[in-house]
């Protein structure tokens, strides 16, 4: 179905809001004007594509109110169906609006153009910086999608598990001193991986599950080295 089939529903939708609408004005697929307001530009594509988004971004040189419009429904814009939140987030950051057109010609304004005002993400940023600082070395290749990512937390778990495997049951305070891991208490209590068993108050041993799975991390343990955790992991 050609892109021109989207023009009629879009034109009707805008005219119902008091706009005068014309197609193919310069490089713009659709331009609409209402009174003394600035022009509204709509770029049409049968499906959501990168080309459509780039086209709309280019139109921001003509207008502050630019929409992308595409058809939705069976056989159309799978990327929209599967990634609606990500798509609207991207368009919002670009200052673009979004109109969708159904198979019956119904137009929905999903998002209106507006200047992007990012929310503060200081907490999330701090968590990322903390992970960066605490992770020893660079054990993960960028772009990998491993479910068992070697995070700074897992590195600390491995240190605890190795020490318990070598020495048997230990008090939390002793284990923290031997490994240099300050959060030993929470690691053992939370026991996210099921690697630890408490034998009495404040004393832990490596669980049977931990004994089975620890050898799977031999390469990571080698890279971590022996002894206590370095004071400044960023230098490792």
Coordinates of N, CA and C in Angstrom, one line a residue:
X1 N 0.9 -1.2 0.0 CA 0.0 0.0 0.0 C 0.9 1.2 0.0
X2 N 0.7 2.2 -0.9 CA 1.6 3.3 -1.0 C 1.4 4.3 0.1
X3 N 2.5 5.1 0.3 CA 2.5 6.1 1.4 C 1.4 7.1 1.1
X4 N 1.0 7.4 -0.1 CA 0.0 8.4 -0.4 C -1.4 8.0 0.2
X5 N -1.6 6.7 0.5 CA -2.8 6.3 1.2 C -2.9 6.7 2.6
X6 N -1.8 7.2 3.2 CA -1.8 7.7 4.5 C -2.2 9.2 4.5
X7 N -2.1 9.8 3.4 CA -2.3 11.3 3.3 C -3.7 11.7 3.6
X8 N -4.7 10.9 3.1 CA -6.1 11.3 3.3 C -6.5 11.3 4.8
X9 N -6.2 10.2 5.5 CA -6.5 10.1 6.9 C -5.8 11.2 7.7
X10 N -4.5 11.5 7.4 CA -3.8 12.5 8.1 C -4.4 13.9 7.9
X11 N -4.7 14.1 6.6 CA -5.3 15.4 6.2 C -6.6 15.6 7.0
X12 N -7.5 14.6 7.0 CA -8.8 14.7 7.7 C -8.6 15.0 9.2
X13 N -7.6 14.3 9.7 CA -7.3 14.4 11.2 C -6.9 15.8 11.5
X14 N -6.0 16.4 10.7 CA -5.5 17.8 11.0 C -6.6 18.8 10.7
X15 N -7.4 18.6 9.6 CA -8.4 19.6 9.3 C -9.5 19.6 10.4
X16 N -9.7 18.5 11.0 CA -10.7 18.5 12.1 C -10.2 19.4 13.3
X17 N -9.0 19.7 13.3 CA -8.4 20.5 14.4 C -8.2 22.0 13.9
X18 N -8.7 22.3 12.8 CA -8.7 23.6 12.3 C -7.5 24.0 11.4
X19 N -6.8 23.0 11.0 CA -5.6 23.3 10.1 C -6.0 23.3 8.6
X20 N -5.3 24.1 7.9 CA -5.3 24.0 6.4 C -4.2 23.1 6.0
X21 N -4.4 22.1 5.3 CA -3.4 21.1 5.0 C -3.1 21.0 3.5
X22 N -1.8 20.9 3.2 CA -1.4 20.7 1.8 C -0.3 19.7 1.8
X23 N -0.2 18.9 0.7 CA 0.8 17.9 0.6 C 1.9 18.3 -0.3
X24 N 3.1 17.7 -0.1 CA 4.3 17.9 -0.9 C 4.7 19.4 -1.0
X25 N 4.9 20.1 0.1 CA 5.3 21.4 0.1 C 6.9 21.4 0.3
X26 N 7.6 21.7 -0.7 CA 9.0 21.5 -0.7 C 9.4 20.1 -0.4
X27 N 10.3 19.8 0.6 CA 10.6 18.4 0.9 C 9.7 17.8 1.8
X28 N 8.7 18.5 2.3 CA 7.8 18.0 3.4 C 6.6 17.2 2.7
X29 N 6.4 16.0 3.3 CA 5.2 15.2 2.8 C 3.9 15.9 3.0
X30 N 3.8 16.5 4.3 CA 2.5 17.1 4.6 C 2.9 18.4 5.4
X31 N 2.2 19.5 5.1 CA 2.4 20.7 5.9 C 1.0 21.2 6.3
X32 N 0.8 21.6 7.5 CA -0.5 22.1 8.0 C -0.2 23.5 8.7
X33 N -1.2 24.4 8.5 CA -1.0 25.7 9.1 C -2.4 26.1 9.7
X34 N -2.3 26.7 10.9 CA -3.6 27.1 11.6 C -3.3 28.5 12.1
X35 N -4.0 29.5 11.5 CA -3.9 30.9 11.9 C -2.5 31.4 11.8
X36 N -2.0 32.0 12.9 CA -0.7 32.6 13.0 C 0.3 31.6 13.6
X37 N -0.1 30.4 13.8 CA 0.8 29.4 14.5 C 1.9 29.0 13.5
X38 N 3.0 28.5 14.0 CA 4.0 27.9 13.1 C 3.5 26.7 12.4
X39 N 4.1 26.3 11.3 CA 3.6 25.1 10.5 C 3.9 23.8 11.3
X40 N 3.0 22.9 11.0 CA 3.1 21.5 11.4 C 3.5 20.7 10.2
X41 N 4.6 19.9 10.4 CA 5.1 19.0 9.3 C 4.9 17.6 9.7
X42 N 4.4 16.8 8.7 CA 4.2 15.3 9.0 C 4.9 14.6 7.9
X43 N 5.8 13.6 8.3 CA 6.5 12.8 7.3 C 5.9 11.4 7.3
X44 N 5.6 10.9 6.1 CA 4.8 9.6 6.0 C 5.7 8.5 5.5
X45 N 5.5 7.3 6.1 CA 6.1 6.1 5.7 C 5.1 5.0 6.0
X46 N 5.1 4.0 5.1 CA 4.2 2.8 5.3 C 4.6 2.1 6.6
X47 N 5.9 2.1 7.0 CA 6.4 1.4 8.2 C 7.3 2.4 8.9
X48 N 7.5 2.1 10.2 CA 8.5 2.8 11.0 C 9.9 2.3 10.6
X49 N 10.7 3.3 10.1 CA 12.1 3.0 9.6 C 13.0 4.1 10.1
X50 N 14.3 3.8 10.1 CA 15.3 4.8 10.4 C 15.2 5.9 9.4
X51 N 15.0 5.6 8.2 CA 14.9 6.6 7.1 C 13.8 7.6 7.5
X52 N 12.7 7.2 8.0 CA 11.6 8.1 8.4 C 12.0 9.0 9.5
X53 N 12.7 8.4 10.5 CA 13.1 9.3 11.6 C 14.1 10.3 11.2
X54 N 15.1 9.9 10.3 CA 16.1 10.8 9.9 C 15.5 11.9 9.0
X55 N 14.5 11.5 8.3 CA 13.7 12.5 7.4 C 13.0 13.5 8.3
X56 N 12.4 13.1 9.4 CA 11.7 14.0 10.3 C 12.7 14.9 11.0
X57 N 13.8 14.4 11.5 CA 14.8 15.2 12.1 C 15.3 16.3 11.2
X58 N 15.4 16.0 9.9 CA 15.8 17.0 9.0 C 14.8 18.1 8.9
X59 N 13.5 17.8 9.0 CA 12.4 18.8 8.9 C 12.4 19.7 10.1
X60 N 13.1 19.4 11.2 CA 13.1 20.3 12.3 C 13.8 21.6 12.0
X61 N 14.5 21.7 10.8 CA 15.0 23.0 10.4 C 13.9 23.9 9.9
X62 N 12.8 23.3 9.5 CA 11.7 24.1 9.0 C 10.6 24.4 10.1
X63 N 10.5 23.5 11.1 CA 9.4 23.6 12.0 C 9.7 23.0 13.3
X64 N 9.2 23.5 14.4 CA 9.3 22.9 15.7 C 8.3 21.8 16.0
X65 N 7.3 21.7 15.1 CA 6.3 20.7 15.3 C 6.3 19.7 14.1
X66 N 7.1 18.7 14.3 CA 7.3 17.7 13.3 C 6.8 16.3 13.8
X67 N 6.0 15.6 13.0 CA 5.5 14.3 13.3 C 6.0 13.3 12.3
X68 N 6.2 12.1 12.8 CA 6.3 10.9 11.9 C 5.0 10.2 11.9
X69 N 4.6 9.7 10.8 CA 3.3 8.9 10.7 C 3.5 7.6 9.9
X70 N 3.0 6.6 10.4 CA 3.1 5.3 9.7 C 1.9 4.4 10.1
X71 N 1.7 3.4 9.3 CA 0.5 2.5 9.4 C 0.8 1.5 10.5
X72 N -0.2 1.1 11.3 CA -0.1 0.1 12.3 C -1.1 -1.0 11.9
X73 N -0.9 -2.2 12.6 CA -1.8 -3.3 12.3 C -1.1 -4.5 11.8
X74 N -1.8 -5.5 11.5 CA -1.2 -6.8 11.0 C -0.3 -6.5 9.7
X75 N 0.9 -7.0 9.8 CA 1.8 -6.9 8.7 C 2.5 -5.5 8.6
X76 N 2.3 -4.7 9.6 CA 2.9 -3.3 9.5 C 3.7 -3.0 10.8
X77 N 4.9 -2.5 10.6 CA 5.7 -1.9 11.7 C 5.8 -2.8 12.9
X78 N 6.5 -4.0 12.6 CA 6.8 -4.9 13.7 C 7.6 -4.3 14.8
X79 N 8.5 -3.4 14.4 CA 9.4 -2.7 15.3 C 8.6 -1.8 16.3
X80 N 7.5 -1.3 15.8 CA 6.6 -0.5 16.7 C 5.9 -1.4 17.7
X81 N 5.4 -2.5 17.3 CA 4.7 -3.4 18.1 C 5.6 -4.0 19.3
X82 N 6.8 -4.3 18.9 CA 7.7 -4.9 19.9 C 8.5 -3.9 20.7
X83 N 8.6 -2.6 20.3 CA 9.4 -1.7 21.0 C 8.8 -0.3 21.2
X84 N 7.5 -0.4 21.5 CA 6.7 0.9 21.6 C 7.4 1.9 22.6
X85 N 7.7 1.4 23.7 CA 8.3 2.3 24.8 C 9.6 2.9 24.3
X86 N 10.5 2.0 23.7 CA 11.8 2.5 23.2 C 11.6 3.5 22.1
X87 N 10.6 3.3 21.2 CA 10.4 4.2 20.0 C 9.9 5.5 20.5
X88 N 8.9 5.5 21.4 CA 8.4 6.8 21.9 C 9.5 7.5 22.7
X89 N 10.3 6.8 23.4 CA 11.4 7.4 24.2 C 12.4 8.1 23.2
X90 N 12.7 7.4 22.1 CA 13.6 8.0 21.2 C 13.0 9.3 20.5
X91 N 11.8 9.2 20.1 CA 11.1 10.3 19.4 C 11.0 11.5 20.4
X92 N 10.7 11.2 21.7 CA 10.6 12.3 22.7 C 12.0 13.0 22.8
X93 N 13.0 12.2 22.8 CA 14.4 12.8 22.9 C 14.7 13.7 21.7
X94 N 14.2 13.3 20.6 CA 14.5 14.0 19.4 C 13.5 15.2 19.2
X95 N 12.5 15.3 20.0 CA 11.6 16.4 19.9 C 10.5 16.2 18.8
X96 N 10.3 14.9 18.4 CA 9.4 14.6 17.4 C 8.1 14.1 17.9
X97 N 7.0 14.3 17.2 CA 5.7 13.7 17.5 C 5.4 12.4 16.7
X98 N 4.4 11.7 17.1 CA 4.0 10.5 16.4 C 2.6 10.3 16.1
X99 N 2.2 10.1 14.9 CA 0.8 9.7 14.5 C 0.8 8.3 13.9
X100 N -0.2 7.5 14.4 CA -0.3 6.2 13.8 C -1.6 6.2 13.0
X101 N -1.6 5.4 12.0 CA -2.8 5.2 11.1 C -3.2 3.8 11.0
X102 N -4.4 3.4 11.4 CA -4.9 2.1 11.4 C -5.3 1.6 10.0
X103 N -5.6 0.4 9.8 CA -6.0 -0.2 8.5 C -7.3 0.5 8.1
X104 N -8.1 1.0 9.1 CA -9.4 1.6 8.7 C -9.3 3.1 8.6
X105 N -8.0 3.6 8.7 CA -7.8 5.0 8.5 C -7.9 5.9 9.8
X106 N -8.0 5.2 10.9 CA -8.1 6.0 12.2 C -6.8 6.5 12.6
X107 N -6.7 7.8 12.9 CA -5.4 8.4 13.2 C -5.4 8.6 14.7
X108 N -4.3 8.3 15.4 CA -4.1 8.5 16.8 C -2.8 9.3 17.0
X109 N -2.9 10.4 17.8 CA -1.7 11.1 18.1 C -1.1 10.5 19.4
X110 N -0.1 9.7 19.2 CA 0.5 8.9 20.3 C 1.4 9.9 21.1
X111 N 2.1 10.8 20.4 CA 3.0 11.7 21.0 C 3.1 13.0 20.3
X112 N 3.0 14.1 21.0 CA 3.1 15.4 20.4 C 4.5 16.0 20.5
X113 N 5.0 16.7 19.5 CA 6.4 17.3 19.6 C 6.5 18.2 20.8
X114 N 7.7 18.2 21.4 CA 8.0 19.1 22.5 C 9.5 19.0 22.8
X115 N 10.0 20.1 23.3 CA 11.5 20.1 23.6 C 11.7 19.0 24.7
X116 N 12.8 18.3 24.5 CA 13.2 17.3 25.4 C 13.8 17.8 26.7
X117 N 13.2 17.5 27.8 CA 13.7 17.9 29.1 C 14.0 16.6 30.0
X118 N 15.2 16.2 29.9 CA 15.6 14.9 30.6 C 15.5 15.0 32.1
X119 N 15.0 14.0 32.7 CA 14.9 13.9 34.1 C 16.3 13.5 34.7
X120 N 16.5 14.0 35.9 CA 17.7 13.7 36.5 C 17.8 12.2 36.8
X121 N 19.0 11.6 36.5 CA 19.2 10.2 36.7 C 20.5 10.0 37.6
X122 N 20.6 10.9 38.5 CA 21.8 10.9 39.3 C 22.0 9.6 40.0
X123 N 20.9 9.0 40.6 CA 21.1 7.7 41.3 C 21.6 6.6 40.4
X124 N 21.0 6.6 39.2 CA 21.4 5.5 38.2 C 22.8 5.7 37.8
X125 N 23.2 7.0 37.5 CA 24.6 7.3 37.1 C 25.5 6.9 38.2
X126 N 25.2 7.2 39.5 CA 26.1 6.8 40.6 C 26.3 5.3 40.7
X127 N 25.2 4.6 40.5 CA 25.3 3.1 40.5 C 26.2 2.6 39.4
X128 N 26.2 3.2 38.2 CA 27.1 2.8 37.2 C 28.5 3.1 37.5
X129 N 28.7 4.3 38.0 CA 30.1 4.7 38.4 C 30.6 3.8 39.5
X130 N 29.8 3.4 40.4 CA 30.2 2.6 41.5 C 30.6 1.2 41.0
X131 N 29.8 0.7 40.1 CA 30.1 -0.6 39.4 C 31.4 -0.5 38.7
X132 N 31.6 0.6 38.0 CA 32.9 0.8 37.2 C 34.1 0.8 38.2
X133 N 33.9 1.5 39.3 CA 35.1 1.6 40.2 C 35.3 0.3 40.9
X134 N 34.3 -0.4 41.3 CA 34.5 -1.6 42.1 C 34.9 -2.9 41.3
X135 N 34.5 -2.9 40.0 CA 34.9 -4.1 39.2 C 36.4 -4.1 38.9
X136 N 37.0 -5.3 39.2 CA 38.4 -5.4 39.1 C 38.7 -5.9 37.6
X137 N 39.6 -5.1 37.0 CA 40.0 -5.5 35.6 C 38.9 -5.2 34.7
X138 N 38.9 -5.8 33.5 CA 37.9 -5.7 32.5 C 37.5 -7.0 32.0
X139 N 36.7 -7.8 32.8 CA 36.5 -9.2 32.4 C 35.4 -9.4 31.4
X140 N 34.7 -8.4 31.0 CA 33.6 -8.6 30.1 C 33.8 -7.8 28.8
X141 N 33.7 -8.5 27.6 CA 33.8 -7.9 26.3 C 32.6 -7.0 26.0
X142 N 32.8 -5.8 25.6 CA 31.6 -4.9 25.3 C 30.8 -5.6 24.1
X143 N 29.5 -5.5 24.3 CA 28.6 -6.1 23.2 C 28.2 -7.5 23.5
X144 N 28.8 -8.1 24.5 CA 28.4 -9.5 24.9 C 27.0 -9.5 25.6
X145 N 26.3 -10.6 25.5 CA 25.0 -10.7 26.2 C 24.9 -11.8 27.2
X146 N 26.1 -12.1 27.8 CA 26.1 -13.2 28.7 C 25.2 -12.9 29.9
X147 N 24.4 -14.0 30.3 CA 23.5 -13.8 31.4 C 24.3 -13.9 32.7
X148 N 25.5 -14.5 32.7 CA 26.3 -14.6 33.9 C 27.4 -13.6 33.9
X149 N 27.0 -12.3 33.9 CA 28.0 -11.3 33.7 C 28.9 -11.2 35.0
X150 N 30.2 -11.0 34.8 CA 31.1 -10.9 36.0 C 31.1 -9.5 36.5
X151 N 30.1 -9.2 37.3 CA 29.9 -7.9 37.9 C 30.9 -7.8 39.1
X152 N 31.0 -6.5 39.7 CA 31.8 -6.3 40.9 C 31.2 -7.2 42.0
X153 N 29.9 -7.3 42.1 CA 29.2 -8.0 43.1 C 29.6 -9.5 43.0
X154 N 29.5 -10.0 41.8 CA 29.9 -11.5 41.6 C 31.4 -11.7 41.9
X155 N 32.2 -10.7 41.6 CA 33.6 -10.9 41.9 C 33.8 -11.0 43.5
X156 N 33.0 -10.2 44.2 CA 33.1 -10.3 45.7 C 32.6 -11.6 46.2
X157 N 31.5 -12.1 45.5 CA 31.0 -13.5 45.9 C 32.0 -14.5 45.7
X158 N 32.7 -14.4 44.5 CA 33.8 -15.4 44.2 C 34.9 -15.4 45.2
X159 N 35.3 -14.2 45.7 CA 36.3 -14.1 46.7 C 35.9 -14.8 48.0
X160 N 34.7 -14.5 48.4 CA 34.2 -15.2 49.6 C 34.1 -16.7 49.4
X161 N 33.6 -17.1 48.3 CA 33.5 -18.6 48.1 C 34.8 -19.3 48.0
X162 N 35.8 -18.6 47.4 CA 37.1 -19.2 47.3 C 37.7 -19.4 48.7
X163 N 37.6 -18.3 49.5 CA 38.1 -18.3 50.9 C 37.5 -19.4 51.7
X164 N 36.2 -19.5 51.6 CA 35.5 -20.6 52.4 C 35.9 -22.0 51.9
X165 N 36.1 -22.1 50.6 CA 36.5 -23.4 50.0 C 37.9 -23.8 50.5
X166 N 38.8 -22.8 50.7 CA 40.1 -23.1 51.2 C 40.2 -23.3 52.7
X167 N 39.4 -22.6 53.5 CA 39.5 -22.6 54.9 C 38.4 -23.2 55.7
X168 N 37.3 -23.6 55.0 CA 36.1 -24.1 55.7 C 35.3 -23.0 56.3
X169 N 34.5 -23.3 57.3 CA 33.7 -22.3 57.9 C 34.4 -21.1 58.5
X170 N 33.9 -19.9 58.4 CA 34.6 -18.7 58.9 C 33.5 -17.7 59.4
X171 N 33.9 -16.9 60.4 CA 33.1 -15.9 60.9 C 33.0 -14.8 59.8
X172 N 31.9 -14.0 59.8 CA 31.8 -13.0 58.8 C 32.9 -12.0 58.9
X173 N 33.3 -11.6 60.2 CA 34.3 -10.6 60.3 C 35.7 -11.1 59.8
X174 N 36.0 -12.4 60.1 CA 37.2 -12.9 59.6 C 37.3 -13.0 58.1
X175 N 36.1 -13.5 57.5 CA 36.0 -13.6 56.1 C 36.2 -12.2 55.4
X176 N 35.6 -11.2 56.0 CA 35.8 -9.8 55.4 C 37.2 -9.4 55.5
X177 N 37.9 -9.7 56.6 CA 39.3 -9.3 56.7 C 40.2 -10.1 55.7
X178 N 39.9 -11.4 55.5 CA 40.8 -12.2 54.6 C 40.6 -11.8 53.2
X179 N 39.4 -11.4 52.8 CA 39.1 -11.2 51.4 C 39.1 -9.7 51.0
X180 N 39.1 -8.8 52.0 CA 39.0 -7.4 51.7 C 37.7 -6.9 51.2
X181 N 36.7 -7.7 51.4 CA 35.3 -7.4 50.9 C 34.5 -6.8 52.0
X182 N 34.2 -5.5 52.0 CA 33.4 -4.9 53.1 C 32.0 -5.4 53.3
X183 N 31.4 -5.9 52.2 CA 30.0 -6.2 52.2 C 29.7 -7.7 52.4
X184 N 30.7 -8.4 53.0 CA 30.6 -9.8 53.2 C 29.2 -10.2 53.9
X185 N 28.9 -9.4 54.9 CA 27.7 -9.8 55.7 C 26.4 -9.8 54.8
X186 N 26.2 -8.8 54.0 CA 25.0 -8.8 53.1 C 25.1 -9.9 52.0
X187 N 26.3 -10.2 51.5 CA 26.5 -11.2 50.5 C 26.1 -12.5 51.1
X188 N 26.5 -12.9 52.3 CA 26.2 -14.2 52.9 C 24.7 -14.2 53.3
X189 N 24.2 -13.2 53.8 CA 22.8 -13.2 54.2 C 21.8 -13.3 53.0
X190 N 22.1 -12.5 52.0 CA 21.2 -12.5 50.8 C 21.4 -13.8 50.0
X191 N 22.6 -14.3 49.9 CA 22.9 -15.6 49.3 C 22.2 -15.7 47.9
X192 N 22.4 -14.7 47.0 CA 21.7 -14.7 45.8 C 21.9 -16.0 44.9
X193 N 23.1 -16.5 45.0 CA 23.4 -17.7 44.1 C 23.3 -19.0 44.8
X194 N 22.9 -19.0 46.1 CA 22.8 -20.2 46.9 C 24.1 -20.9 47.2
X195 N 25.1 -20.1 47.3 CA 26.5 -20.7 47.4 C 26.9 -20.9 48.9
X196 N 26.1 -20.3 49.8 CA 26.6 -20.3 51.2 C 25.5 -20.9 52.2
X197 N 26.0 -21.5 53.2 CA 25.1 -22.1 54.3 C 25.6 -21.5 55.6
X198 N 24.6 -21.1 56.4 CA 25.0 -20.6 57.8 C 25.0 -21.8 58.7
X199 N 26.1 -22.1 59.4 CA 26.1 -23.2 60.3 C 25.8 -22.8 61.8
X200 N 26.0 -21.5 62.1 CA 25.6 -20.9 63.3 C 25.7 -19.4 63.2
X201 N 25.2 -18.7 64.2 CA 25.1 -17.2 64.1 C 26.5 -16.7 63.7
X202 N 26.5 -16.0 62.6 CA 27.8 -15.3 62.1 C 28.8 -16.2 61.5
X203 N 28.5 -17.5 61.4 CA 29.5 -18.4 60.8 C 28.9 -19.1 59.5
X204 N 29.7 -19.1 58.4 CA 29.2 -19.6 57.2 C 30.2 -20.6 56.6
X205 N 29.6 -21.5 55.8 CA 30.5 -22.4 55.0 C 30.0 -22.4 53.5
X206 N 30.8 -22.9 52.6 CA 30.4 -23.1 51.2 C 29.3 -24.2 51.1
X207 N 28.2 -23.9 50.4 CA 27.2 -24.9 50.3 C 27.5 -25.9 49.2
X208 N 26.8 -27.1 49.2 CA 27.1 -28.0 48.1 C 27.0 -27.4 46.7
X209 N 26.0 -26.6 46.6 CA 25.8 -25.9 45.3 C 27.0 -25.0 45.0
X210 N 27.5 -24.3 46.0 CA 28.7 -23.5 45.8 C 29.9 -24.3 45.4
X211 N 30.1 -25.5 46.1 CA 31.2 -26.4 45.8 C 31.1 -26.9 44.3
X212 N 29.9 -27.2 43.9 CA 29.8 -27.6 42.5 C 30.1 -26.6 41.4
X213 N 29.6 -25.3 41.7 CA 29.6 -24.3 40.7 C 30.9 -23.4 40.8
X214 N 31.6 -23.4 41.9 CA 32.8 -22.6 42.0 C 33.8 -22.9 40.9
X215 N 34.1 -24.2 40.6 CA 35.1 -24.5 39.6 C 34.8 -23.9 38.2
X216 N 33.5 -23.7 38.0 CA 33.1 -23.1 36.7 C 33.7 -21.7 36.5
X217 N 34.1 -21.1 37.6 CA 34.6 -19.7 37.5 C 36.1 -19.7 37.7
X218 N 36.8 -20.7 37.4 CA 38.2 -20.8 37.6 C 39.0 -19.7 36.9
X219 N 38.6 -19.4 35.6 CA 39.3 -18.3 34.9 C 39.1 -17.0 35.6
X220 N 37.9 -16.7 36.0 CA 37.6 -15.4 36.7 C 38.4 -15.3 38.0
X221 N 38.5 -16.5 38.7 CA 39.3 -16.5 40.0 C 40.7 -16.2 39.7
X222 N 41.2 -16.8 38.6 CA 42.7 -16.5 38.3 C 42.9 -15.1 38.0
X223 N 42.0 -14.4 37.3 CA 42.1 -13.0 36.9 C 42.0 -12.2 38.2
X224 N 41.2 -12.6 39.1 CA 41.1 -11.8 40.4 C 42.4 -11.9 41.2
X225 N 43.1 -13.0 41.0 CA 44.3 -13.1 41.8 C 44.0 -13.7 43.2
X226 N 45.0 -13.8 44.0 CA 44.8 -14.4 45.3 C 44.9 -13.3 46.4
X227 N 44.5 -13.6 47.6 CA 44.6 -12.6 48.7 C 43.4 -11.7 48.7
X228 N 43.6 -10.6 49.4 CA 42.5 -9.6 49.6 C 42.2 -8.8 48.4
X229 N 41.0 -8.2 48.4 CA 40.6 -7.3 47.3 C 41.5 -6.1 47.4
X230 N 42.0 -5.6 46.2 CA 42.8 -4.3 46.2 C 42.0 -3.2 46.7
X231 N 42.7 -2.2 47.3 CA 42.0 -1.0 47.9 C 41.4 -0.2 46.8
X232 N 42.0 -0.1 45.6 CA 41.4 0.7 44.5 C 41.3 -0.2 43.2
X233 N 40.2 -0.8 43.0 CA 40.0 -1.7 41.9 C 40.3 -1.0 40.5
X234 N 40.2 0.3 40.4 CA 40.4 0.9 39.2 C 41.8 0.8 38.7
X235 N 42.7 0.5 39.6 CA 44.1 0.4 39.1 C 44.5 -1.0 38.8
X236 N 43.5 -2.0 38.9 CA 43.9 -3.4 38.7 C 43.6 -3.7 37.2

